[in-house]
CSV table of C-alpha atoms (C1' of nucleotides) in Angstrom, one decimal:
chain,number,residue,atom,x,y,z
A,1,MET,CA,69.5,75.9,96.8
A,2,PRO,CA,72.5,77.3,94.9
A,3,ARG,CA,73.0,80.8,96.0
A,4,LEU,CA,74.9,81.7,92.5
A,5,SER,CA,72.5,81.6,89.8
A,6,GLU,CA,73.6,79.5,87.0
A,7,HIS,CA,73.5,82.2,84.4
A,8,ASN,CA,76.5,83.8,86.3
A,9,LEU,CA,78.5,80.8,85.1
A,10,ILE,CA,78.7,81.5,81.4
A,11,GLU,CA,81.6,80.2,79.7
A,12,ARG,CA,83.7,82.9,78.8
A,13,PRO,CA,87.4,82.5,77.7
A,14,ASP,CA,90.0,83.9,80.1
A,15,GLU,CA,92.6,86.5,79.3
A,16,HIS,CA,94.7,83.8,77.6
A,17,GLY,CA,91.9,82.3,75.3
A,18,ARG,CA,91.3,79.2,77.2
A,19,PRO,CA,87.8,78.4,77.9
A,20,LEU,CA,86.5,78.4,81.4
A,21,GLY,CA,85.3,75.2,83.0
A,22,ARG,CA,82.5,75.3,85.7
A,23,ARG,CA,84.9,75.2,88.3
A,24,GLU,CA,86.9,78.3,87.2
A,25,ALA,CA,83.7,80.0,86.3
A,26,ARG,CA,82.2,79.5,89.6
A,27,LYS,CA,85.2,80.8,91.4
A,28,ARG,CA,85.2,83.8,89.5
A,29,ALA,CA,81.5,84.3,90.3
A,30,THR,CA,82.0,83.7,93.8
A,31,ARG,CA,85.0,86.2,94.0
A,32,THR,CA,83.0,89.2,92.4
A,33,ALA,CA,80.0,88.5,94.5
A,34,LEU,CA,82.2,88.7,97.5
A,35,VAL,CA,83.6,92.0,96.1
A,36,ASN,CA,80.2,93.5,94.9
A,37,VAL,CA,78.5,92.6,98.3
A,38,ALA,CA,81.2,93.8,100.4
A,39,GLN,CA,81.4,97.1,98.4
A,40,ARG,CA,77.6,97.8,98.7
A,41,ARG,CA,77.5,97.0,102.4
A,42,PHE,CA,80.8,99.0,103.4
A,43,HIS,CA,79.5,102.0,101.6
A,44,ASP,CA,76.1,101.5,103.3
A,45,ASP,CA,76.8,100.6,106.9
A,46,GLY,CA,80.7,101.3,106.9
A,47,PHE,CA,83.8,98.9,107.0
A,48,GLU,CA,84.1,98.2,110.7
A,49,GLU,CA,80.4,97.9,111.1
A,50,THR,CA,80.1,95.3,108.5
A,51,THR,CA,81.1,91.7,109.5
A,52,LEU,CA,82.6,89.1,107.6
A,53,ASP,CA,79.6,86.9,108.4
A,54,ASP,CA,77.1,89.5,107.0
A,55,ILE,CA,79.0,89.2,103.7
A,56,CYS,CA,79.5,85.6,103.6
A,57,ASP,CA,75.8,84.9,104.7
A,58,GLU,CA,74.5,87.1,102.0
A,59,VAL,CA,76.8,85.6,99.2
A,60,GLY,CA,76.1,82.2,100.6
A,61,VAL,CA,79.4,81.1,101.5
A,62,SER,CA,81.3,80.1,104.8
A,63,ARG,CA,83.7,82.5,106.5
A,64,ARG,CA,86.3,79.9,106.0
A,65,THR,CA,85.8,79.9,102.4
A,66,PHE,CA,86.2,83.6,102.1
A,67,PHE,CA,89.6,83.4,103.5
A,68,ARG,CA,90.4,81.2,100.7
A,69,TYR,CA,89.5,83.9,98.2
A,70,PHE,CA,91.0,86.9,100.2
A,71,LYS,CA,93.8,87.1,102.8
A,72,SER,CA,92.0,89.7,104.6
A,73,LYS,CA,88.8,91.8,105.1
A,74,GLU,CA,90.7,94.8,103.9
A,75,ASP,CA,91.6,93.1,100.6
A,76,LEU,CA,88.0,93.3,99.6
A,77,VAL,CA,88.4,97.1,99.2
A,78,PHE,CA,91.4,96.6,97.0
A,79,PRO,CA,90.7,93.7,94.9
A,80,ASN,CA,93.0,94.4,92.0
A,81,ARG,CA,95.8,95.7,93.8
A,82,ALA,CA,98.2,93.2,92.2
A,83,GLU,CA,96.9,93.9,88.8
A,84,ARG,CA,97.4,97.6,89.2
A,85,LEU,CA,100.9,97.3,90.5
A,86,GLU,CA,101.7,94.9,87.5
A,87,ARG,CA,100.5,97.6,85.1
A,88,PHE,CA,102.7,100.2,86.9
A,89,VAL,CA,105.7,98.0,86.7
A,90,LYS,CA,105.0,97.5,82.9
A,91,VAL,CA,105.1,101.1,82.5
A,92,LEU,CA,108.4,101.3,84.2
A,93,THR,CA,110.1,98.5,82.3
A,94,ASP,CA,108.8,99.6,79.0
A,95,ALA,CA,110.4,102.9,79.4
A,96,PRO,CA,113.4,103.4,77.3
A,97,ASP,CA,116.6,103.2,79.1
A,98,ALA,CA,117.4,107.0,78.6
A,99,GLU,CA,114.2,108.2,79.8
A,100,ASN,CA,114.5,109.9,83.3
A,101,PRO,CA,112.2,108.8,86.1
A,102,PHE,CA,110.2,111.7,86.0
A,103,GLU,CA,109.0,111.4,82.6
A,104,THR,CA,108.3,107.9,83.0
A,105,LEU,CA,105.9,108.7,85.8
A,106,ARG,CA,104.4,111.3,83.6
A,107,ARG,CA,103.5,108.5,81.3
A,108,ALA,CA,102.2,106.5,84.0
A,109,THR,CA,100.1,109.6,85.1
A,110,ARG,CA,98.8,110.0,81.6
A,111,LEU,CA,97.9,106.4,81.4
A,112,PHE,CA,96.1,106.0,85.0
A,113,GLY,CA,94.7,109.6,85.1
A,114,PRO,CA,92.2,109.4,82.5
A,115,GLU,CA,91.2,106.1,83.9
A,116,TYR,CA,90.4,107.5,87.5
A,117,MET,CA,88.7,110.3,86.0
A,118,VAL,CA,86.3,108.0,84.2
A,119,HIS,CA,85.3,106.2,87.4
A,120,ARG,CA,85.4,109.6,89.4
A,121,GLU,CA,82.2,109.3,91.4
A,122,GLN,CA,83.0,105.7,92.5
A,123,LEU,CA,86.5,106.4,93.5
A,124,VAL,CA,85.9,109.4,95.5
A,125,ALA,CA,83.3,107.5,97.4
A,126,GLN,CA,85.7,104.6,97.9
A,127,GLN,CA,88.3,107.1,99.2
A,128,ALA,CA,85.9,108.6,101.6
A,129,LEU,CA,85.5,105.1,103.1
A,130,ILE,CA,89.2,104.7,103.1
A,131,ALA,CA,89.9,108.0,104.8
A,132,ARG,CA,87.7,107.4,107.6
A,133,THR,CA,88.9,103.8,108.3
A,134,PRO,CA,92.3,103.4,109.7
A,135,SER,CA,92.8,99.8,108.8
A,136,LEU,CA,92.0,100.9,105.3
A,137,ARG,CA,94.3,103.8,105.4
A,138,ALA,CA,97.0,101.4,106.5
A,139,ARG,CA,96.5,99.2,103.5
A,140,GLU,CA,96.8,102.1,101.1
A,141,ALA,CA,99.9,103.0,102.6
A,142,GLU,CA,101.1,99.6,102.0
A,143,ILE,CA,100.2,99.8,98.3
A,144,ASP,CA,102.1,103.1,98.0
A,145,ARG,CA,105.1,101.4,99.6
A,146,ASP,CA,105.0,98.8,97.0
A,147,TRP,CA,104.8,101.3,94.3
A,148,GLU,CA,107.7,103.0,95.8
A,149,ALA,CA,109.7,100.0,96.0
A,150,VAL,CA,109.4,99.0,92.3
A,151,MET,CA,110.2,102.4,91.2
A,152,ALA,CA,113.1,102.8,93.4
A,153,ARG,CA,114.5,99.3,92.2
A,154,THR,CA,113.8,100.3,88.5
A,155,ILE,CA,115.7,103.4,89.1
A,156,MET,CA,118.7,101.5,90.7
A,157,GLY,CA,118.4,99.1,87.7
A,158,ARG,CA,119.3,101.9,85.3
A,159,THR,CA,121.7,103.9,87.5
A,160,GLY,CA,123.6,101.2,89.5
A,161,ASP,CA,123.3,99.8,93.1
A,162,ASP,CA,126.3,101.4,94.7
A,163,ARG,CA,125.4,103.3,97.9
A,164,ALA,CA,125.3,106.5,96.5
A,165,SER,CA,123.0,105.6,93.6
A,166,ALA,CA,120.8,103.4,96.0
A,167,VAL,CA,120.1,106.4,98.2
A,168,ARG,CA,119.3,108.7,95.3
A,169,ALA,CA,117.1,106.2,93.8
A,170,ARG,CA,115.3,105.7,97.0
A,171,VAL,CA,115.0,109.4,97.6
A,172,ILE,CA,113.6,110.3,94.1
A,173,ALA,CA,111.0,107.4,94.4
A,174,GLY,CA,109.9,108.6,97.8
A,175,ALA,CA,109.7,112.1,96.7
A,176,CYS,CA,107.7,110.8,93.5
A,177,ILE,CA,105.2,108.7,95.4
A,178,GLY,CA,104.8,111.4,97.9
A,179,VAL,CA,103.7,113.8,95.6
A,180,ILE,CA,101.6,111.5,93.7
A,181,ARG,CA,99.6,110.4,96.8
A,182,ALA,CA,99.4,114.1,97.9
A,183,THR,CA,98.0,114.9,94.5
A,184,MET,CA,95.5,112.2,94.6
A,185,ARG,CA,94.4,113.0,98.2
A,186,HIS,CA,93.8,116.7,97.0
A,187,TRP,CA,91.9,115.4,93.9
A,188,PHE,CA,89.7,113.1,96.0
A,189,GLU,CA,88.9,115.6,98.9
A,190,THR,CA,87.8,118.1,96.2
A,191,GLY,CA,85.4,115.7,94.8
A,192,GLY,CA,87.3,114.7,91.6
A,193,VAL,CA,86.3,117.7,89.7
A,194,GLU,CA,89.8,119.0,88.5
A,195,ASP,CA,91.9,117.4,85.7
A,196,LEU,CA,94.0,114.7,87.8
A,197,THR,CA,96.3,114.2,84.8
A,198,GLN,CA,97.2,117.8,84.8
A,199,LEU,CA,97.7,117.9,88.6
A,200,GLY,CA,99.9,114.9,88.5
A,201,GLU,CA,102.0,116.4,85.6
A,202,ASP,CA,102.2,119.8,87.6
A,203,ALA,CA,103.6,118.1,90.7
A,204,LEU,CA,106.0,116.0,88.9
A,205,ASP,CA,107.3,119.1,87.0
A,206,CYS,CA,107.8,120.8,90.3
A,207,LEU,CA,109.5,118.0,91.7
A,208,GLU,CA,112.0,117.8,88.6
A,209,ARG,CA,112.5,121.6,88.4
A,210,GLY,CA,112.7,122.2,92.0
A,211,PHE,CA,109.9,124.2,94.0
A,212,ALA,CA,110.8,127.7,93.2
A,213,LEU,CA,109.6,129.5,96.3
A,214,ARG,CA,108.4,133.1,96.9
B,1,MET,CA,102.6,90.7,146.5
B,2,PRO,CA,103.1,93.8,144.4
B,3,ARG,CA,104.9,93.2,141.1
B,4,LEU,CA,106.3,96.6,140.9
B,5,SER,CA,109.0,97.2,143.6
B,6,GLU,CA,108.7,100.3,145.8
B,7,HIS,CA,111.6,102.1,144.8
B,8,ASN,CA,110.2,102.5,141.4
B,9,LEU,CA,107.9,105.0,142.9
B,10,ILE,CA,110.6,107.5,143.8
B,11,GLU,CA,108.9,111.0,144.0
B,12,ARG,CA,110.3,113.2,141.3
B,13,PRO,CA,108.5,116.2,140.1
B,14,ASP,CA,106.8,116.2,136.8
B,15,GLU,CA,107.7,118.3,133.8
B,16,HIS,CA,105.7,121.1,135.2
B,17,GLY,CA,107.4,121.0,138.6
B,18,ARG,CA,104.5,119.4,140.5
B,19,PRO,CA,105.5,116.4,142.7
B,20,LEU,CA,104.2,113.1,141.9
B,21,GLY,CA,101.9,111.4,143.9
B,22,ARG,CA,102.0,107.7,144.6
B,23,ARG,CA,99.2,107.2,142.1
B,24,GLU,CA,100.9,109.2,139.3
B,25,ALA,CA,104.3,107.4,140.1
B,26,ARG,CA,102.9,104.1,140.0
B,27,LYS,CA,101.3,104.8,136.7
B,28,ARG,CA,104.4,105.9,135.1
B,29,ALA,CA,106.1,102.7,136.5
B,30,THR,CA,103.4,100.5,135.0
B,31,ARG,CA,103.6,102.2,131.9
B,32,THR,CA,107.5,102.1,131.4
B,33,ALA,CA,107.4,98.5,132.8
B,34,LEU,CA,104.9,97.6,130.0
B,35,VAL,CA,107.1,99.2,127.3
B,36,ASN,CA,110.3,97.6,128.4
B,37,VAL,CA,109.0,94.0,129.0
B,38,ALA,CA,107.4,94.4,125.5
B,39,GLN,CA,110.6,95.7,123.8
B,40,ARG,CA,112.6,92.9,125.1
B,41,ARG,CA,110.2,90.3,124.2
B,42,PHE,CA,109.4,91.6,120.8
B,43,HIS,CA,113.1,91.6,120.2
B,44,ASP,CA,113.7,88.3,121.2
B,45,ASP,CA,110.7,86.5,120.0
B,46,GLY,CA,109.0,88.7,117.6
B,47,PHE,CA,106.1,91.1,117.5
B,48,GLU,CA,103.3,88.4,116.4
B,49,GLU,CA,104.8,85.7,118.2
B,50,THR,CA,104.4,87.7,121.6
B,51,THR,CA,100.9,87.7,123.1
B,52,LEU,CA,99.6,90.5,125.1
B,53,ASP,CA,99.0,88.0,127.9
B,54,ASP,CA,102.7,87.2,127.9
B,55,ILE,CA,103.6,90.8,128.7
B,56,CYS,CA,100.7,91.4,131.1
B,57,ASP,CA,101.6,88.3,133.0
B,58,GLU,CA,105.4,89.2,133.3
B,59,VAL,CA,104.4,92.7,134.3
B,60,GLY,CA,101.7,91.5,136.6
B,61,VAL,CA,98.8,93.5,135.2
B,62,SER,CA,95.6,92.2,133.6
B,63,ARG,CA,95.0,92.5,130.0
B,64,ARG,CA,92.0,94.9,130.6
B,65,THR,CA,94.5,97.3,132.4
B,66,PHE,CA,96.8,97.0,129.5
B,67,PHE,CA,94.2,98.6,127.3
B,68,ARG,CA,93.9,101.6,129.5
B,69,TYR,CA,97.4,102.4,129.1
B,70,PHE,CA,97.6,101.8,125.3
B,71,LYS,CA,95.0,101.7,122.7
B,72,SER,CA,96.6,99.0,120.8
B,73,LYS,CA,99.4,96.3,120.8
B,74,GLU,CA,101.4,98.4,118.2
B,75,ASP,CA,101.6,101.3,120.4
B,76,LEU,CA,103.8,99.7,122.7
B,77,VAL,CA,106.7,99.9,119.8
B,78,PHE,CA,105.9,103.8,119.4
B,79,PRO,CA,105.4,104.8,123.1
B,80,ASN,CA,106.4,108.4,122.4
B,81,ARG,CA,104.8,109.1,119.3
B,82,ALA,CA,102.7,111.8,120.4
B,83,GLU,CA,105.6,113.7,122.2
B,84,ARG,CA,107.7,113.4,118.7
B,85,LEU,CA,105.1,115.0,116.8
B,86,GLU,CA,104.6,117.8,119.4
B,87,ARG,CA,108.4,118.4,119.2
B,88,PHE,CA,108.1,118.5,115.3
B,89,VAL,CA,105.1,120.7,115.4
B,90,LYS,CA,107.0,123.0,117.7
B,91,VAL,CA,110.1,123.3,115.0
B,92,LEU,CA,107.4,124.3,112.4
B,93,THR,CA,105.6,126.9,114.5
B,94,ASP,CA,108.8,128.3,115.7
B,95,ALA,CA,110.1,128.9,112.3
B,96,PRO,CA,110.1,132.8,111.3
B,97,ASP,CA,107.3,133.6,108.7
B,98,ALA,CA,109.7,134.1,106.0
B,99,GLU,CA,111.6,130.9,106.2
B,100,ASN,CA,110.9,128.6,103.4
B,101,PRO,CA,109.5,125.1,104.3
B,102,PHE,CA,112.9,123.3,103.3
B,103,GLU,CA,114.9,125.3,105.5
B,104,THR,CA,112.4,124.6,108.2
B,105,LEU,CA,112.9,120.8,107.5
B,106,ARG,CA,116.7,121.2,107.5
B,107,ARG,CA,116.4,122.7,111.0
B,108,ALA,CA,114.1,119.7,112.0
B,109,THR,CA,116.6,117.2,110.6
B,110,ARG,CA,119.6,119.1,112.4
B,111,LEU,CA,117.4,118.5,115.6
B,112,PHE,CA,116.4,114.9,115.3
B,113,GLY,CA,119.3,113.8,113.3
B,114,PRO,CA,121.9,113.9,116.0
B,115,GLU,CA,119.3,112.5,118.3
B,116,TYR,CA,118.8,109.5,116.3
B,117,MET,CA,122.6,108.9,115.8
B,118,VAL,CA,123.1,108.6,119.5
B,119,HIS,CA,120.7,105.7,119.8
B,120,ARG,CA,121.6,104.4,116.7
B,121,GLU,CA,122.2,100.6,117.7
B,122,GLN,CA,118.7,100.5,119.3
B,123,LEU,CA,116.9,102.3,116.5
B,124,VAL,CA,118.4,100.0,114.0
B,125,ALA,CA,117.0,97.0,115.8
B,126,GLN,CA,113.9,98.6,116.4
B,127,GLN,CA,113.3,99.3,112.7
B,128,ALA,CA,114.3,95.7,111.7
B,129,LEU,CA,111.3,94.7,113.8
B,130,ILE,CA,109.1,97.2,112.0
B,131,ALA,CA,110.4,96.4,108.7
B,132,ARG,CA,109.6,92.7,109.3
B,133,THR,CA,106.1,93.2,111.0
B,134,PRO,CA,103.0,94.4,108.6
B,135,SER,CA,101.1,96.0,111.3
B,136,LEU,CA,104.0,97.8,112.6
B,137,ARG,CA,104.9,99.0,109.1
B,138,ALA,CA,101.3,100.3,108.9
B,139,ARG,CA,101.6,102.1,112.3
B,140,GLU,CA,104.7,103.7,111.0
B,141,ALA,CA,102.9,105.1,107.8
B,142,GLU,CA,100.3,106.4,110.0
B,143,ILE,CA,102.8,108.4,112.0
B,144,ASP,CA,104.3,109.6,108.7
B,145,ARG,CA,100.7,110.8,107.7
B,146,ASP,CA,100.5,112.7,110.9
B,147,TRP,CA,103.9,114.5,110.2
B,148,GLU,CA,102.8,115.2,106.5
B,149,ALA,CA,99.4,116.6,107.6
B,150,VAL,CA,100.8,119.1,110.2
B,151,MET,CA,103.5,120.3,107.8
B,152,ALA,CA,100.9,120.8,105.0
B,153,ARG,CA,98.9,122.7,107.4
B,154,THR,CA,101.6,124.8,108.5
B,155,ILE,CA,102.8,125.8,105.2
B,156,MET,CA,99.1,126.5,104.2
B,157,GLY,CA,99.0,128.7,107.3
B,158,ARG,CA,101.8,130.9,105.6
B,159,THR,CA,100.7,130.9,102.0
B,160,GLY,CA,96.9,130.9,102.3
B,161,ASP,CA,94.1,128.1,102.1
B,162,ASP,CA,93.0,128.8,98.6
B,163,ARG,CA,92.8,125.8,96.3
B,164,ALA,CA,96.1,126.5,94.4
B,165,SER,CA,98.2,127.1,97.7
B,166,ALA,CA,96.4,124.0,99.3
B,167,VAL,CA,97.6,121.5,96.5
B,168,ARG,CA,101.0,123.1,96.6
B,169,ALA,CA,101.4,122.8,100.4
B,170,ARG,CA,100.3,119.2,100.2
B,171,VAL,CA,102.3,118.4,97.3
B,172,ILE,CA,105.4,120.0,99.0
B,173,ALA,CA,104.7,118.2,102.3
B,174,GLY,CA,104.4,114.9,100.4
B,175,ALA,CA,107.5,115.3,98.9
B,176,CYS,CA,109.5,116.3,102.0
B,177,ILE,CA,108.0,113.2,104.1
B,178,GLY,CA,108.7,111.1,101.1
B,179,VAL,CA,112.2,111.8,101.0
B,180,ILE,CA,112.8,111.9,104.7
B,181,ARG,CA,111.3,108.4,105.1
B,182,ALA,CA,113.3,107.2,102.1
B,183,THR,CA,116.4,108.7,103.7
B,184,MET,CA,115.6,107.3,107.1
B,185,ARG,CA,115.0,103.7,105.5
B,186,HIS,CA,118.3,103.8,103.8
B,187,TRP,CA,120.2,104.9,106.9
B,188,PHE,CA,118.5,102.1,109.0
B,189,GLU,CA,119.3,99.3,106.4
B,190,THR,CA,122.8,100.3,106.1
B,191,GLY,CA,123.1,99.8,109.8
B,192,GLY,CA,123.0,103.5,110.8
B,193,VAL,CA,126.6,104.1,110.0
B,194,GLU,CA,126.2,107.2,107.9
B,195,ASP,CA,125.8,110.7,109.0
B,196,LEU,CA,122.0,110.9,109.1
B,197,THR,CA,122.0,114.8,109.4
B,198,GLN,CA,123.9,115.1,106.3
B,199,LEU,CA,122.0,112.5,104.2
B,200,GLY,CA,118.6,114.4,105.3
B,201,GLU,CA,120.0,117.6,104.3
B,202,ASP,CA,121.4,116.4,101.1
B,203,ALA,CA,118.0,114.8,100.3
B,204,LEU,CA,116.3,118.1,100.9
B,205,ASP,CA,118.7,120.2,98.9
B,206,CYS,CA,117.8,118.0,96.0
B,207,LEU,CA,114.3,118.3,96.5
B,208,GLU,CA,114.5,122.3,96.7
B,209,ARG,CA,116.9,122.6,93.7
B,210,GLY,CA,115.3,119.9,91.6
B,211,PHE,CA,116.8,116.5,90.8
B,212,ALA,CA,119.3,117.4,88.2
B,213,LEU,CA,119.5,114.2,86.0
B,214,ARG,CA,122.1,113.0,83.6
C,1,DC,C1',89.1,107.9,159.7
C,2,DA,C1',85.2,107.9,156.3
C,3,DA,C1',83.8,109.2,151.9
C,4,DA,C1',84.7,110.3,147.0
C,5,DA,C1',87.6,109.0,143.3
C,6,DA,C1',90.7,106.7,140.6
C,7,DA,C1',92.6,102.4,139.1
C,8,DT,C1',92.6,97.5,138.5
C,9,DG,C1',90.7,93.2,138.0
C,10,DT,C1',87.0,89.7,136.5
C,11,DC,C1',84.1,88.0,133.2
C,12,DA,C1',81.7,87.6,129.2
C,13,DC,C1',81.5,88.7,124.5
C,14,DT,C1',82.7,90.3,119.4
C,15,DC,C1',85.3,89.7,115.4
C,16,DG,C1',89.0,88.6,112.3
C,17,DG,C1',91.9,84.7,111.2
C,18,DT,C1',94.0,79.9,111.1
C,19,DG,C1',94.2,74.5,111.3
C,20,DG,C1',92.2,70.0,110.6
C,21,DC,C1',89.3,67.0,108.7
C,22,DA,C1',85.2,65.5,106.5
C,23,DC,C1',82.4,66.0,102.6
C,24,DT,C1',80.9,67.5,97.9
C,25,DT,C1',81.7,68.7,93.1
C,26,DC,C1',84.2,68.6,89.2
C,27,DG,C1',87.4,67.0,85.4
C,28,DG,C1',90.1,63.7,83.0
C,29,DG,C1',91.4,59.0,81.6
C,30,DG,C1',90.1,54.5,81.0
D,1,DC,C1',80.3,56.5,80.7
D,2,DC,C1',82.0,55.9,84.9
D,3,DC,C1',85.1,56.0,88.4
D,4,DC,C1',89.0,58.0,90.6
D,5,DG,C1',91.7,61.7,92.2
D,6,DA,C1',92.0,66.7,93.1
D,7,DA,C1',89.9,70.9,93.7
D,8,DG,C1',86.8,73.3,96.3
D,9,DT,C1',83.8,73.8,100.5
D,10,DG,C1',81.7,73.6,105.1
D,11,DC,C1',82.1,72.7,109.8
D,12,DC,C1',84.3,73.0,114.0
D,13,DA,C1',87.3,74.1,117.5
D,14,DC,C1',90.5,77.4,118.5
D,15,DC,C1',93.6,81.6,119.1
D,16,DG,C1',94.4,86.5,120.1
D,17,DA,C1',93.4,91.5,120.0
D,18,DG,C1',90.0,94.7,121.6
D,19,DT,C1',85.7,96.3,124.3
D,20,DG,C1',81.7,96.8,127.9
D,21,DA,C1',79.8,96.2,132.5
D,22,DC,C1',80.4,95.8,136.8
D,23,DA,C1',82.8,94.6,141.4
D,24,DT,C1',86.9,95.3,144.2
D,25,DT,C1',90.8,97.5,145.6
D,26,DT,C1',93.9,101.7,146.3
D,27,DT,C1',94.8,106.3,146.9
D,28,DT,C1',93.4,110.7,147.5
D,29,DT,C1',90.9,114.3,150.3
D,30,DG,C1',88.2,116.4,153.8
DNA sequence: CAAAAAATGTCACTCGGTGGCACTTCGGGG
DNA sequence: CCCCGAAGTGCCACCGAGTGACATTTTTTG
């Protein structure tokens, strides 16, 4: 008995307009099934409490096959990590050469902010899961590291890679990702009710102008 | 045959002046033996390549006992994480109420910077290990999170915990830890030859005054 | 020296993750 | 249309980190 019903295998063209064969379609269906089942069970029972065998059994796939779709259990929680990073890189590389890094990041904020607010409730729940699961927090930190790294490299690409420019680029990137992460955590923990775009822009303004204190 | 030679069990008073019984002395010896053996083997063969059984066999202790000294394999690489954090907290709480967070952090930099420079070569090697080991990078990120959290809480303790103050405190803490981490990475990757205290203070200056660009 | 308490060892087990190999399924070319 | 190669999958055995239960040894204490 096939576990993936046949109507999941509708032939849709992929993002490049090529039609999907059965093979490709089936792979997509399996992947999304794994993510969906996992999301639900993680949400219901917790990440550590849910076993890969649980998920694989429900999807109807062997654990060995699972590891051909995902490198690790944690990856189920960040299924489009690569795609997100790519879009961020695109924002960075699309920026005019003269634009300063803070303005570039504000553009990214205006792109991602509204998107996050649309999926507010799902993201808040997701973040609650991450916040209470050490290995997921670790994954998230790694993602932030990636973003910080591409940002630092982009800045260096514009300002040079001598030692002074390199350290400056790293420091700016570190500060930016630091404030973005802090802002997001605040937004998540307050239930996602505030205007994320506004919060992000405010934080970046502070960073650029300096934190005037007292 | 006891694996820990008797002369490791010298009776020294602990940090509160109480003399150490055999039990306490032996525990200390076991703990440091585990750390030392692990450090050497991690450095020689790599973190993932070294098995806990390898380490335990060499120290002469069962794996079960290992887990009574350390919660995880990774903890062997950060043996005084708690103590470092405590010292950082002390710097924060010892700060006069009127001092702004950046100045407080500069004081921390002047405390930890020279210390790091003394153990330069060991720390650089250690960081190389961390940099090439995903699970160790994750641990390091967690440590940074701790520092960021205590810093945010300290700032909130001085400025109030209403929503505006809270987000501001978080953002400042995020920015500070971000630039500190970036600075340290730069220092490590350049072999620890530059003046870490100076680098740290410069980065914090930029943060406080704003990054004047172009 | 005896009894309580602390530390360690042993064993069995769970779970994430990997390598190898056989088997099935799909797609393309004759 | 069929057949052959390749892609995808399952199965099995295995490894290493981490945990719980319980017996055994060692240290402290009275």
